[in-house]
Structures are given as structure tokens and as C-alpha cells.
Amino acid sequence: METHGILEKRVIQNLFYSQASNYIKCLRPKQWSKNLLVLGALLFSFSTVTLTQVFEGLTAFILFCLGSGSIYILNDFVDREADRLHPQKCRRPMASGELNPYAGLLLGIVLALGTCIYAFILRESFGLVLVTYLVINIAYSFKLKNVVLLDIMAIAFGFVLRAVGGGLAIGVQLTPWFLLCTLLLALFLAIGKRRHELHLLADSKGVHRPVLMHYSTELLDKLSGIVTTATIMSYALYTFTSGKPVELMLTIPLVIYGIFRYLYLIHIKGQGGAPEKILLEDKPILFTVLLYGATVLVILNTFS
């Protein structure tokens, strides 16, 4: 009887850990690296920020992680049928049947409400940005993801809101050039993601993501070329017109290499569907990002 009780306890524990793991997977912590953009304002103001601002910036990052996690849950709930047809997304907890979709949705709602309330406590303006981010992403989940061109623009706008939110959270005003660079870089990543999906899904593209029926490889390559050029030029202009040390121009080669490396991965390696995965797994990209961050810190602390 005692052995039976121990086995029963272990089964219950395993079931609990399994369900907890499924909930965490729905939050997609691997994709939270996208929210590092929230810390952009903190990075470029590092030489003047206080410990309070550092705490506020990190809090804003965590809130965006939890808020975006609630959106990922909503996406999984809405797309669970289509995800079953995708070679990779079919493994997601809701699509695979490992997690009750409505239980997951309940967690997403509670999480979204909780992050919004705390965001307003942190700073009212930041709370408004986070709410706007959530509303746009909800609109994306139900409608915008199926509207050609607006789908990639909605994704890009989400990145801009991350940058704006990070600045508002610590009380730092961001320059228009910084926001423009953020928008263009986000468009670059969104276009690469669509191109990867177009290549990966091939004949079933309209079944999994109907908007792909309105795209072609040629169109996406042209859009990518336009955005790539604009991104590099905008960043170059930002480095010497933003009021920051002109030595920031030394980081331009790193930005160019990072973009070129990403294009190489898209066109030659057939990657680009998960930017956050590339950031963590592609060593040249990861090294470039880390070197860029370290270089910016050194320049701002030395020449400011």
C-alpha cells in the first residue's frame, strides 16, 4: 500500500510538472529576446542613468516579456488548427493536444490583465504603450495577420512600441532617428520571416497562413532590398545627428555585417523564420550583437 501511494504521488507530480512545462512553453520564453529592445534606451543612456532607472528599465523588460507571453498564448489558441499542419508548430502544446486550449487562454487573460495593471503602477505613459502593444497584437491575431503588407507592418510597429516603452519607463526621450532605425530593422526581420515561411510551406502556404498567397519570393526580396538600404542609411545618420558621441559611427560596420550575415542565413541557409533562434544559435550573429553592445557602452562612457 505504501509503495502504491508513493507511485501515485510520483504520477501526480509528473503530471503537474508536465502541465507546468506546457504552460511555460506557451509563453515562449525563447522568444523573449525580442524584448531586449526595451532596454535600448537604457543602453544608449547608460552613462547618465541612475540605479532607479536601471530597475525601472528591467521591470519594463519583464512586463513586456509577460505581456508578449500572453499574446503568444492567444496566437496558439487562435491558430491551433492551422498549427497542426505546420511541420514545426504542430509540436506546440495546444496544437499537439498536450494542453487544454481554454485553460491556456485563461492564463493568457490573467497574465495580460496583471501586466497592464503593474505597468500603470510603474508609469502611466508606459502602461498606455503596453496596452497599445497588446491591442495591436490582439488585432494581429484575429485580423491583421491576414492582410497583406499590414501584417509585416503590425509586427514592426510592435518592435517600435517596445523601444518607446523602454524609454518612457525610465523617463528618457528617444530620438526620431532611433525609432526609425527600430522600425526599419523590425520590417527587415518581419520580411525575412515571411520569406522563410513562403519557402518552408511551399504548396500548403495558403492553408497554414492565408496571407502568404499574396506574397511572392520576388516581392519579398525587393522589399527586403529597400528596407536593408534604408536601415543602414538611417543608422548611419543616427550616429552623428542624435546628440550622442560621433564615435558611435565606429559601430556602423558591425550593423552592416550583422544585416549582411542575416541576409546570408535567409538566402543561402534557408533560415530566418525565427530571429530569436538565430540570435542565440548563430555564433557570428551573437558575437556581433554582444560586441556591438559592448562597443556602445565603451563609447558612451568614454566620450560622453
PDB file of C-alpha atoms in Angstrom:
ATOM      1  CA  MET A   1       0.000   0.000   0.000  1.00  0.00           C
ATOM      2  CA  GLU A   2       2.847   2.354   0.864  1.00  0.00           C
ATOM      3  CA  THR A   3       4.570   1.625  -2.472  1.00  0.00           C
ATOM      4  CA  HIS A   4       1.312   2.220  -4.295  1.00  0.00           C
ATOM      5  CA  GLY A   5       0.928   5.580  -2.516  1.00  0.00           C
ATOM      6  CA  ILE A   6       4.459   6.628  -3.479  1.00  0.00           C
ATOM      7  CA  LEU A   7       3.868   5.700  -7.116  1.00  0.00           C
ATOM      8  CA  GLU A   8       0.586   7.596  -7.130  1.00  0.00           C
ATOM      9  CA  LYS A   9       2.320  10.656  -5.664  1.00  0.00           C
ATOM     10  CA  ARG A  10       5.020  10.499  -8.341  1.00  0.00           C
ATOM     11  CA  VAL A  11       2.416  10.227 -11.086  1.00  0.00           C
ATOM     12  CA  ILE A  12       0.643  13.329  -9.749  1.00  0.00           C
ATOM     13  CA  GLN A  13       3.969  15.206  -9.507  1.00  0.00           C
ATOM     14  CA  ASN A  14       4.930  14.222 -13.048  1.00  0.00           C
ATOM     15  CA  LEU A  15       1.533  15.326 -14.308  1.00  0.00           C
ATOM     16  CA  PHE A  16       1.889  18.667 -12.512  1.00  0.00           C
ATOM     17  CA  TYR A  17       5.380  19.281 -13.883  1.00  0.00           C
ATOM     18  CA  SER A  18       4.232  18.270 -17.362  1.00  0.00           C
ATOM     19  CA  GLN A  19       1.320  20.742 -17.314  1.00  0.00           C
ATOM     20  CA  ALA A  20       3.509  23.485 -15.832  1.00  0.00           C
ATOM     21  CA  SER A  21       6.015  22.857 -18.615  1.00  0.00           C
ATOM     22  CA  ASN A  22       3.249  23.165 -21.225  1.00  0.00           C
ATOM     23  CA  TYR A  23       2.112  26.496 -19.781  1.00  0.00           C
ATOM     24  CA  ILE A  24       5.683  27.792 -19.850  1.00  0.00           C
ATOM     25  CA  LYS A  25       6.137  26.608 -23.446  1.00  0.00           C
ATOM     26  CA  CYS A  26       3.041  28.602 -24.443  1.00  0.00           C
ATOM     27  CA  LEU A  27       4.723  31.742 -23.080  1.00  0.00           C
ATOM     28  CA  ARG A  28       7.632  31.034 -25.475  1.00  0.00           C
ATOM     29  CA  PRO A  29      10.481  32.254 -23.262  1.00  0.00           C
ATOM     30  CA  LYS A  30      12.933  31.594 -26.111  1.00  0.00           C
ATOM     31  CA  GLN A  31      11.312  34.473 -27.998  1.00  0.00           C
ATOM     32  CA  TRP A  32      11.658  36.935 -25.133  1.00  0.00           C
ATOM     33  CA  SER A  33      14.996  38.004 -26.591  1.00  0.00           C
ATOM     34  CA  LYS A  34      12.896  40.251 -28.866  1.00  0.00           C
ATOM     35  CA  ASN A  35      12.040  42.283 -25.792  1.00  0.00           C
ATOM     36  CA  LEU A  36      15.688  43.199 -25.242  1.00  0.00           C
ATOM     37  CA  LEU A  37      14.821  46.190 -27.410  1.00  0.00           C
ATOM     38  CA  VAL A  38      13.018  47.560 -24.340  1.00  0.00           C
ATOM     39  CA  LEU A  39      16.477  48.031 -22.850  1.00  0.00           C
ATOM     40  CA  GLY A  40      17.662  50.047 -25.859  1.00  0.00           C
ATOM     41  CA  ALA A  41      17.004  53.388 -24.176  1.00  0.00           C
ATOM     42  CA  LEU A  42      18.853  52.150 -21.096  1.00  0.00           C
ATOM     43  CA  LEU A  43      21.852  51.124 -23.209  1.00  0.00           C
ATOM     44  CA  PHE A  44      22.141  54.433 -25.067  1.00  0.00           C
ATOM     45  CA  SER A  45      21.692  56.427 -21.844  1.00  0.00           C
ATOM     46  CA  PHE A  46      23.881  54.197 -19.695  1.00  0.00           C
ATOM     47  CA  SER A  47      26.408  56.908 -18.842  1.00  0.00           C
ATOM     48  CA  THR A  48      23.742  59.083 -17.182  1.00  0.00           C
ATOM     49  CA  VAL A  49      21.121  56.689 -15.791  1.00  0.00           C
ATOM     50  CA  THR A  50      20.566  56.066 -12.077  1.00  0.00           C
ATOM     51  CA  LEU A  51      20.063  52.775 -10.259  1.00  0.00           C
ATOM     52  CA  THR A  52      16.352  53.602 -10.046  1.00  0.00           C
ATOM     53  CA  GLN A  53      16.173  53.928 -13.818  1.00  0.00           C
ATOM     54  CA  VAL A  54      18.023  50.633 -14.246  1.00  0.00           C
ATOM     55  CA  PHE A  55      15.426  48.951 -12.010  1.00  0.00           C
ATOM     56  CA  GLU A  56      12.588  50.598 -13.953  1.00  0.00           C
ATOM     57  CA  GLY A  57      14.100  49.500 -17.261  1.00  0.00           C
ATOM     58  CA  LEU A  58      14.484  45.895 -16.120  1.00  0.00           C
ATOM     59  CA  THR A  59      10.920  45.934 -14.757  1.00  0.00           C
ATOM     60  CA  ALA A  60       9.656  47.191 -18.114  1.00  0.00           C
ATOM     61  CA  PHE A  61      11.551  44.366 -19.843  1.00  0.00           C
ATOM     62  CA  ILE A  62       9.938  41.751 -17.579  1.00  0.00           C
ATOM     63  CA  LEU A  63       6.468  43.239 -18.114  1.00  0.00           C
ATOM     64  CA  PHE A  64       6.907  43.153 -21.881  1.00  0.00           C
ATOM     65  CA  CYS A  65       8.068  39.538 -21.634  1.00  0.00           C
ATOM     66  CA  LEU A  66       4.946  38.573 -19.687  1.00  0.00           C
ATOM     67  CA  GLY A  67       2.704  40.708 -21.910  1.00  0.00           C
ATOM     68  CA  SER A  68       4.113  39.218 -25.104  1.00  0.00           C
ATOM     69  CA  GLY A  69       3.772  35.787 -23.481  1.00  0.00           C
ATOM     70  CA  SER A  70       0.020  36.372 -23.092  1.00  0.00           C
ATOM     71  CA  ILE A  71      -0.148  37.250 -26.798  1.00  0.00           C
ATOM     72  CA  TYR A  72       1.714  34.069 -27.738  1.00  0.00           C
ATOM     73  CA  ILE A  73      -0.896  32.127 -25.768  1.00  0.00           C
ATOM     74  CA  LEU A  74      -3.661  33.889 -27.700  1.00  0.00           C
ATOM     75  CA  ASN A  75      -1.911  33.145 -31.001  1.00  0.00           C
ATOM     76  CA  ASP A  76      -1.590  29.478 -30.101  1.00  0.00           C
ATOM     77  CA  PHE A  77      -5.276  29.369 -29.163  1.00  0.00           C
ATOM     78  CA  VAL A  78      -6.441  31.029 -32.391  1.00  0.00           C
ATOM     79  CA  ASP A  79      -4.018  29.169 -34.682  1.00  0.00           C
ATOM     80  CA  ARG A  80      -4.135  25.746 -33.048  1.00  0.00           C
ATOM     81  CA  GLU A  81      -5.896  24.100 -36.023  1.00  0.00           C
ATOM     82  CA  ALA A  82      -3.591  25.665 -38.615  1.00  0.00           C
ATOM     83  CA  ASP A  83      -0.507  24.915 -36.496  1.00  0.00           C
ATOM     84  CA  ARG A  84      -1.275  21.201 -36.726  1.00  0.00           C
ATOM     85  CA  LEU A  85      -0.438  21.445 -40.449  1.00  0.00           C
ATOM     86  CA  HIS A  86       2.900  23.165 -39.841  1.00  0.00           C
ATOM     87  CA  PRO A  87       5.999  20.890 -39.694  1.00  0.00           C
ATOM     88  CA  GLN A  88       7.357  22.680 -36.601  1.00  0.00           C
ATOM     89  CA  LYS A  89       4.441  24.476 -34.934  1.00  0.00           C
ATOM     90  CA  CYS A  90       2.483  21.219 -34.672  1.00  0.00           C
ATOM     91  CA  ARG A  91       4.600  20.479 -31.574  1.00  0.00           C
ATOM     92  CA  ARG A  92       3.158  23.427 -29.643  1.00  0.00           C
ATOM     93  CA  PRO A  93       1.156  22.320 -26.549  1.00  0.00           C
ATOM     94  CA  MET A  94      -2.271  23.457 -27.788  1.00  0.00           C
ATOM     95  CA  ALA A  95      -1.766  22.213 -31.346  1.00  0.00           C
ATOM     96  CA  SER A  96      -0.467  18.840 -30.153  1.00  0.00           C
ATOM     97  CA  GLY A  97      -3.301  18.422 -27.638  1.00  0.00           C
ATOM     98  CA  GLU A  98      -0.998  18.337 -24.601  1.00  0.00           C
ATOM     99  CA  LEU A  99      -2.675  21.425 -23.117  1.00  0.00           C
ATOM    100  CA  ASN A 100      -6.356  22.294 -22.886  1.00  0.00           C
ATOM    101  CA  PRO A 101      -6.723  25.399 -25.130  1.00  0.00           C
ATOM    102  CA  TYR A 102      -9.231  27.092 -22.826  1.00  0.00           C
ATOM    103  CA  ALA A 103      -7.055  26.577 -19.750  1.00  0.00           C
ATOM    104  CA  GLY A 104      -4.186  28.176 -21.641  1.00  0.00           C
ATOM    105  CA  LEU A 105      -6.384  31.053 -22.766  1.00  0.00           C
ATOM    106  CA  LEU A 106      -7.442  31.719 -19.168  1.00  0.00           C
ATOM    107  CA  LEU A 107      -3.789  32.010 -18.149  1.00  0.00           C
ATOM    108  CA  GLY A 108      -3.198  34.441 -21.017  1.00  0.00           C
ATOM    109  CA  ILE A 109      -6.082  36.690 -19.954  1.00  0.00           C
ATOM    110  CA  VAL A 110      -4.969  36.759 -16.301  1.00  0.00           C
ATOM    111  CA  LEU A 111      -1.395  37.462 -17.348  1.00  0.00           C
ATOM    112  CA  ALA A 112      -2.375  40.305 -19.699  1.00  0.00           C
ATOM    113  CA  LEU A 113      -4.526  41.998 -17.059  1.00  0.00           C
ATOM    114  CA  GLY A 114      -1.857  41.631 -14.396  1.00  0.00           C
ATOM    115  CA  THR A 115       0.931  43.100 -16.547  1.00  0.00           C
ATOM    116  CA  CYS A 116      -1.249  46.043 -17.614  1.00  0.00           C
ATOM    117  CA  ILE A 117      -2.120  46.912 -14.009  1.00  0.00           C
ATOM    118  CA  TYR A 118       1.516  46.782 -12.900  1.00  0.00           C
ATOM    119  CA  ALA A 119       2.621  48.754 -15.976  1.00  0.00           C
ATOM    120  CA  PHE A 120       0.343  51.657 -14.997  1.00  0.00           C
ATOM    121  CA  ILE A 121       1.711  51.476 -11.456  1.00  0.00           C
ATOM    122  CA  LEU A 122       5.258  51.736 -12.829  1.00  0.00           C
ATOM    123  CA  ARG A 123       4.469  54.740 -15.038  1.00  0.00           C
ATOM    124  CA  GLU A 124       1.177  55.763 -16.629  1.00  0.00           C
ATOM    125  CA  SER A 125       2.700  56.562 -20.034  1.00  0.00           C
ATOM    126  CA  PHE A 126       4.433  53.174 -20.068  1.00  0.00           C
ATOM    127  CA  GLY A 127       1.129  51.495 -19.206  1.00  0.00           C
ATOM    128  CA  LEU A 128      -0.531  53.158 -22.209  1.00  0.00           C
ATOM    129  CA  VAL A 129       2.235  51.895 -24.504  1.00  0.00           C
ATOM    130  CA  LEU A 130       1.960  48.340 -23.174  1.00  0.00           C
ATOM    131  CA  VAL A 131      -1.827  48.378 -23.589  1.00  0.00           C
ATOM    132  CA  THR A 132      -1.411  49.677 -27.158  1.00  0.00           C
ATOM    133  CA  TYR A 133       1.080  46.883 -27.825  1.00  0.00           C
ATOM    134  CA  LEU A 134      -1.380  44.267 -26.563  1.00  0.00           C
ATOM    135  CA  VAL A 135      -4.322  45.733 -28.521  1.00  0.00           C
ATOM    136  CA  ILE A 136      -2.352  45.791 -31.778  1.00  0.00           C
ATOM    137  CA  ASN A 137      -1.203  42.221 -31.254  1.00  0.00           C
ATOM    138  CA  ILE A 138      -4.738  41.072 -30.480  1.00  0.00           C
ATOM    139  CA  ALA A 139      -5.862  42.763 -33.702  1.00  0.00           C
ATOM    140  CA  TYR A 140      -2.995  40.986 -35.458  1.00  0.00           C
ATOM    141  CA  SER A 141      -4.065  37.604 -34.093  1.00  0.00           C
ATOM    142  CA  PHE A 142      -7.647  37.977 -35.315  1.00  0.00           C
ATOM    143  CA  LYS A 143      -7.363  40.117 -38.452  1.00  0.00           C
ATOM    144  CA  LEU A 144      -4.151  41.917 -39.396  1.00  0.00           C
ATOM    145  CA  LYS A 145      -2.102  38.747 -39.896  1.00  0.00           C
ATOM    146  CA  ASN A 146      -4.312  38.003 -42.909  1.00  0.00           C
ATOM    147  CA  VAL A 147      -3.990  41.464 -44.505  1.00  0.00           C
ATOM    148  CA  VAL A 148      -1.113  41.689 -46.972  1.00  0.00           C
ATOM    149  CA  LEU A 149       1.617  44.226 -46.050  1.00  0.00           C
ATOM    150  CA  LEU A 150      -0.260  45.324 -42.932  1.00  0.00           C
ATOM    151  CA  ASP A 151       0.784  42.033 -41.337  1.00  0.00           C
ATOM    152  CA  ILE A 152       4.501  42.804 -41.512  1.00  0.00           C
ATOM    153  CA  MET A 153       3.900  46.452 -40.589  1.00  0.00           C
ATOM    154  CA  ALA A 154       1.965  45.409 -37.471  1.00  0.00           C
ATOM    155  CA  ILE A 155       4.885  43.184 -36.429  1.00  0.00           C
ATOM    156  CA  ALA A 156       7.324  46.056 -36.992  1.00  0.00           C
ATOM    157  CA  PHE A 157       5.169  48.518 -35.044  1.00  0.00           C
ATOM    158  CA  GLY A 158       5.279  46.130 -32.101  1.00  0.00           C
ATOM    159  CA  PHE A 159       9.056  46.493 -32.011  1.00  0.00           C
ATOM    160  CA  VAL A 160       8.778  50.286 -32.119  1.00  0.00           C
ATOM    161  CA  LEU A 161       6.414  50.181 -29.140  1.00  0.00           C
ATOM    162  CA  ARG A 162       8.974  48.083 -27.260  1.00  0.00           C
ATOM    163  CA  ALA A 163      11.599  50.774 -27.844  1.00  0.00           C
ATOM    164  CA  VAL A 164       9.205  53.600 -26.922  1.00  0.00           C
ATOM    165  CA  GLY A 165       8.055  51.745 -23.815  1.00  0.00           C
ATOM    166  CA  GLY A 166      11.626  51.251 -22.662  1.00  0.00           C
ATOM    167  CA  GLY A 167      12.302  54.971 -22.994  1.00  0.00           C
ATOM    168  CA  LEU A 168       9.128  56.016 -21.183  1.00  0.00           C
ATOM    169  CA  ALA A 169       9.731  53.533 -18.362  1.00  0.00           C
ATOM    170  CA  ILE A 170      12.997  55.256 -17.410  1.00  0.00           C
ATOM    171  CA  GLY A 171      11.910  58.785 -18.366  1.00  0.00           C
ATOM    172  CA  VAL A 172      14.242  59.127 -21.381  1.00  0.00           C
ATOM    173  CA  GLN A 173      13.107  60.693 -24.639  1.00  0.00           C
ATOM    174  CA  LEU A 174      14.112  58.719 -27.728  1.00  0.00           C
ATOM    175  CA  THR A 175      15.237  60.459 -30.901  1.00  0.00           C
ATOM    176  CA  PRO A 176      13.198  60.084 -34.111  1.00  0.00           C
ATOM    177  CA  TRP A 177      16.229  58.515 -35.801  1.00  0.00           C
ATOM    178  CA  PHE A 178      16.410  55.766 -33.181  1.00  0.00           C
ATOM    179  CA  LEU A 179      12.723  54.969 -33.637  1.00  0.00           C
ATOM    180  CA  LEU A 180      13.099  54.991 -37.428  1.00  0.00           C
ATOM    181  CA  CYS A 181      16.035  52.583 -37.210  1.00  0.00           C
ATOM    182  CA  THR A 182      13.975  50.332 -34.960  1.00  0.00           C
ATOM    183  CA  LEU A 183      11.034  50.364 -37.376  1.00  0.00           C
ATOM    184  CA  LEU A 184      13.195  49.581 -40.402  1.00  0.00           C
ATOM    185  CA  LEU A 185      15.123  46.810 -38.654  1.00  0.00           C
ATOM    186  CA  ALA A 186      11.841  45.267 -37.482  1.00  0.00           C
ATOM    187  CA  LEU A 187      10.475  45.403 -41.038  1.00  0.00           C
ATOM    188  CA  PHE A 188      13.660  43.710 -42.217  1.00  0.00           C
ATOM    189  CA  LEU A 189      13.147  40.841 -39.747  1.00  0.00           C
ATOM    190  CA  ALA A 190       9.411  40.541 -40.500  1.00  0.00           C
ATOM    191  CA  ILE A 191      10.039  40.349 -44.256  1.00  0.00           C
ATOM    192  CA  GLY A 192      12.697  37.682 -43.665  1.00  0.00           C
ATOM    193  CA  LYS A 193      10.227  35.712 -41.548  1.00  0.00           C
ATOM    194  CA  ARG A 194       7.580  35.805 -44.302  1.00  0.00           C
ATOM    195  CA  ARG A 195      10.126  34.739 -46.914  1.00  0.00           C
ATOM    196  CA  HIS A 196      11.161  31.781 -44.777  1.00  0.00           C
ATOM    197  CA  GLU A 197       7.515  30.738 -44.314  1.00  0.00           C
ATOM    198  CA  LEU A 198       6.899  31.054 -48.053  1.00  0.00           C
ATOM    199  CA  HIS A 199       9.852  28.783 -48.754  1.00  0.00           C
ATOM    200  CA  LEU A 200       9.119  26.299 -45.942  1.00  0.00           C
ATOM    201  CA  LEU A 201       5.392  25.755 -46.512  1.00  0.00           C
ATOM    202  CA  ALA A 202       5.534  25.733 -50.329  1.00  0.00           C
ATOM    203  CA  ASP A 203       2.294  24.179 -51.642  1.00  0.00           C
ATOM    204  CA  SER A 204       0.436  24.416 -48.304  1.00  0.00           C
ATOM    205  CA  LYS A 205       1.204  28.097 -47.727  1.00  0.00           C
ATOM    206  CA  GLY A 206      -2.422  29.200 -48.109  1.00  0.00           C
ATOM    207  CA  VAL A 207      -3.663  26.567 -45.684  1.00  0.00           C
ATOM    208  CA  HIS A 208      -1.407  27.482 -42.775  1.00  0.00           C
ATOM    209  CA  ARG A 209      -1.160  31.244 -43.373  1.00  0.00           C
ATOM    210  CA  PRO A 210      -3.606  32.611 -45.979  1.00  0.00           C
ATOM    211  CA  VAL A 211      -1.741  35.921 -46.357  1.00  0.00           C
ATOM    212  CA  LEU A 212       1.187  34.044 -47.944  1.00  0.00           C
ATOM    213  CA  MET A 213      -0.975  33.604 -51.036  1.00  0.00           C
ATOM    214  CA  HIS A 214      -0.494  37.328 -51.665  1.00  0.00           C
ATOM    215  CA  TYR A 215       3.313  37.237 -51.416  1.00  0.00           C
ATOM    216  CA  SER A 216       5.988  36.001 -53.759  1.00  0.00           C
ATOM    217  CA  THR A 217       9.702  35.484 -53.270  1.00  0.00           C
ATOM    218  CA  GLU A 218      10.438  38.227 -55.795  1.00  0.00           C
ATOM    219  CA  LEU A 219       8.246  40.774 -53.988  1.00  0.00           C
ATOM    220  CA  LEU A 220       9.713  39.976 -50.580  1.00  0.00           C
ATOM    221  CA  ASP A 221      13.257  40.179 -51.953  1.00  0.00           C
ATOM    222  CA  LYS A 222      12.548  43.638 -53.375  1.00  0.00           C
ATOM    223  CA  LEU A 223      11.014  44.807 -50.101  1.00  0.00           C
ATOM    224  CA  SER A 224      13.998  43.409 -48.222  1.00  0.00           C
ATOM    225  CA  GLY A 225      16.414  45.285 -50.504  1.00  0.00           C
ATOM    226  CA  ILE A 226      14.611  48.583 -49.918  1.00  0.00           C
ATOM    227  CA  VAL A 227      14.425  48.135 -46.153  1.00  0.00           C
ATOM    228  CA  THR A 228      18.044  46.941 -45.869  1.00  0.00           C
ATOM    229  CA  THR A 229      19.348  50.052 -47.621  1.00  0.00           C
ATOM    230  CA  ALA A 230      17.122  52.365 -45.593  1.00  0.00           C
ATOM    231  CA  THR A 231      18.130  50.685 -42.312  1.00  0.00           C
ATOM    232  CA  ILE A 232      21.854  51.130 -42.883  1.00  0.00           C
ATOM    233  CA  MET A 233      21.476  54.734 -44.018  1.00  0.00           C
ATOM    234  CA  SER A 234      19.177  55.629 -41.132  1.00  0.00           C
ATOM    235  CA  TYR A 235      21.508  54.104 -38.558  1.00  0.00           C
ATOM    236  CA  ALA A 236      24.485  55.916 -40.072  1.00  0.00           C
ATOM    237  CA  LEU A 237      22.596  59.222 -39.840  1.00  0.00           C
ATOM    238  CA  TYR A 238      21.525  58.422 -36.270  1.00  0.00           C
ATOM    239  CA  THR A 239      25.115  58.008 -35.098  1.00  0.00           C
ATOM    240  CA  PHE A 240      26.058  61.617 -35.850  1.00  0.00           C
ATOM    241  CA  THR A 241      22.767  63.520 -35.617  1.00  0.00           C
ATOM    242  CA  SER A 242      21.342  62.184 -32.344  1.00  0.00           C
ATOM    243  CA  GLY A 243      23.439  64.273 -29.988  1.00  0.00           C
ATOM    244  CA  LYS A 244      25.417  61.191 -28.953  1.00  0.00           C
ATOM    245  CA  PRO A 245      29.215  60.996 -29.340  1.00  0.00           C
ATOM    246  CA  VAL A 246      30.146  60.978 -33.020  1.00  0.00           C
ATOM    247  CA  GLU A 247      32.394  57.998 -32.254  1.00  0.00           C
ATOM    248  CA  LEU A 248      29.242  55.871 -32.456  1.00  0.00           C
ATOM    249  CA  MET A 249      29.978  55.830 -36.186  1.00  0.00           C
ATOM    250  CA  LEU A 250      32.548  53.147 -35.336  1.00  0.00           C
ATOM    251  CA  THR A 251      29.635  50.759 -34.783  1.00  0.00           C
ATOM    252  CA  ILE A 252      28.324  51.160 -38.356  1.00  0.00           C
ATOM    253  CA  PRO A 253      30.473  48.271 -39.724  1.00  0.00           C
ATOM    254  CA  LEU A 254      29.044  45.979 -37.024  1.00  0.00           C
ATOM    255  CA  VAL A 255      25.484  46.860 -38.039  1.00  0.00           C
ATOM    256  CA  ILE A 256      26.283  46.300 -41.724  1.00  0.00           C
ATOM    257  CA  TYR A 257      27.924  42.947 -41.017  1.00  0.00           C
ATOM    258  CA  GLY A 258      25.007  41.829 -38.822  1.00  0.00           C
ATOM    259  CA  ILE A 259      22.488  42.645 -41.547  1.00  0.00           C
ATOM    260  CA  PHE A 260      24.604  41.009 -44.262  1.00  0.00           C
ATOM    261  CA  ARG A 261      25.052  37.903 -42.127  1.00  0.00           C
ATOM    262  CA  TYR A 262      21.294  37.685 -41.596  1.00  0.00           C
ATOM    263  CA  LEU A 263      20.675  38.020 -45.348  1.00  0.00           C
ATOM    264  CA  TYR A 264      23.187  35.214 -45.896  1.00  0.00           C
ATOM    265  CA  LEU A 265      21.289  32.986 -43.479  1.00  0.00           C
ATOM    266  CA  ILE A 266      17.986  33.781 -45.223  1.00  0.00           C
ATOM    267  CA  HIS A 267      19.076  33.333 -48.838  1.00  0.00           C
ATOM    268  CA  ILE A 268      21.779  30.665 -48.561  1.00  0.00           C
ATOM    269  CA  LYS A 269      20.927  28.693 -45.423  1.00  0.00           C
ATOM    270  CA  GLY A 270      17.138  28.943 -45.747  1.00  0.00           C
ATOM    271  CA  GLN A 271      16.738  30.350 -42.233  1.00  0.00           C
ATOM    272  CA  GLY A 272      15.007  33.485 -40.961  1.00  0.00           C
ATOM    273  CA  GLY A 273      11.742  32.091 -39.639  1.00  0.00           C
ATOM    274  CA  ALA A 274      12.779  32.637 -36.013  1.00  0.00           C
ATOM    275  CA  PRO A 275      15.036  35.685 -35.473  1.00  0.00           C
ATOM    276  CA  GLU A 276      15.287  34.965 -31.741  1.00  0.00           C
ATOM    277  CA  LYS A 277      16.600  31.470 -32.525  1.00  0.00           C
ATOM    278  CA  ILE A 278      19.194  32.825 -34.928  1.00  0.00           C
ATOM    279  CA  LEU A 279      20.341  35.335 -32.322  1.00  0.00           C
ATOM    280  CA  LEU A 280      21.057  32.573 -29.809  1.00  0.00           C
ATOM    281  CA  GLU A 281      22.305  29.827 -32.143  1.00  0.00           C
ATOM    282  CA  ASP A 282      24.269  31.593 -34.885  1.00  0.00           C
ATOM    283  CA  LYS A 283      27.640  32.381 -33.314  1.00  0.00           C
ATOM    284  CA  PRO A 284      28.657  35.191 -35.726  1.00  0.00           C
ATOM    285  CA  ILE A 285      25.326  36.989 -35.153  1.00  0.00           C
ATOM    286  CA  LEU A 286      25.523  36.519 -31.378  1.00  0.00           C
ATOM    287  CA  PHE A 287      29.136  37.691 -31.246  1.00  0.00           C
ATOM    288  CA  THR A 288      28.304  40.733 -33.382  1.00  0.00           C
ATOM    289  CA  VAL A 289      25.393  41.727 -31.120  1.00  0.00           C
ATOM    290  CA  LEU A 290      27.492  41.332 -27.964  1.00  0.00           C
ATOM    291  CA  LEU A 291      30.396  43.253 -29.499  1.00  0.00           C
ATOM    292  CA  TYR A 292      28.009  45.983 -30.633  1.00  0.00           C
ATOM    293  CA  GLY A 293      26.557  46.363 -27.137  1.00  0.00           C
ATOM    294  CA  ALA A 294      29.997  46.434 -25.517  1.00  0.00           C
ATOM    295  CA  THR A 295      31.276  48.968 -28.062  1.00  0.00           C
ATOM    296  CA  VAL A 296      28.311  51.293 -27.482  1.00  0.00           C
ATOM    297  CA  LEU A 297      28.860  51.160 -23.708  1.00  0.00           C
ATOM    298  CA  VAL A 298      32.571  51.921 -24.056  1.00  0.00           C
ATOM    299  CA  ILE A 299      31.982  54.820 -26.455  1.00  0.00           C
ATOM    300  CA  LEU A 300      29.221  56.406 -24.362  1.00  0.00           C
ATOM    301  CA  ASN A 301      31.199  56.094 -21.132  1.00  0.00           C
ATOM    302  CA  THR A 302      34.421  57.357 -22.711  1.00  0.00           C
ATOM    303  CA  PHE A 303      33.308  60.218 -24.939  1.00  0.00           C
ATOM    304  CA  SER A 304      30.071  61.486 -23.335  1.00  0.00           C
TER     305      SER A 304
END
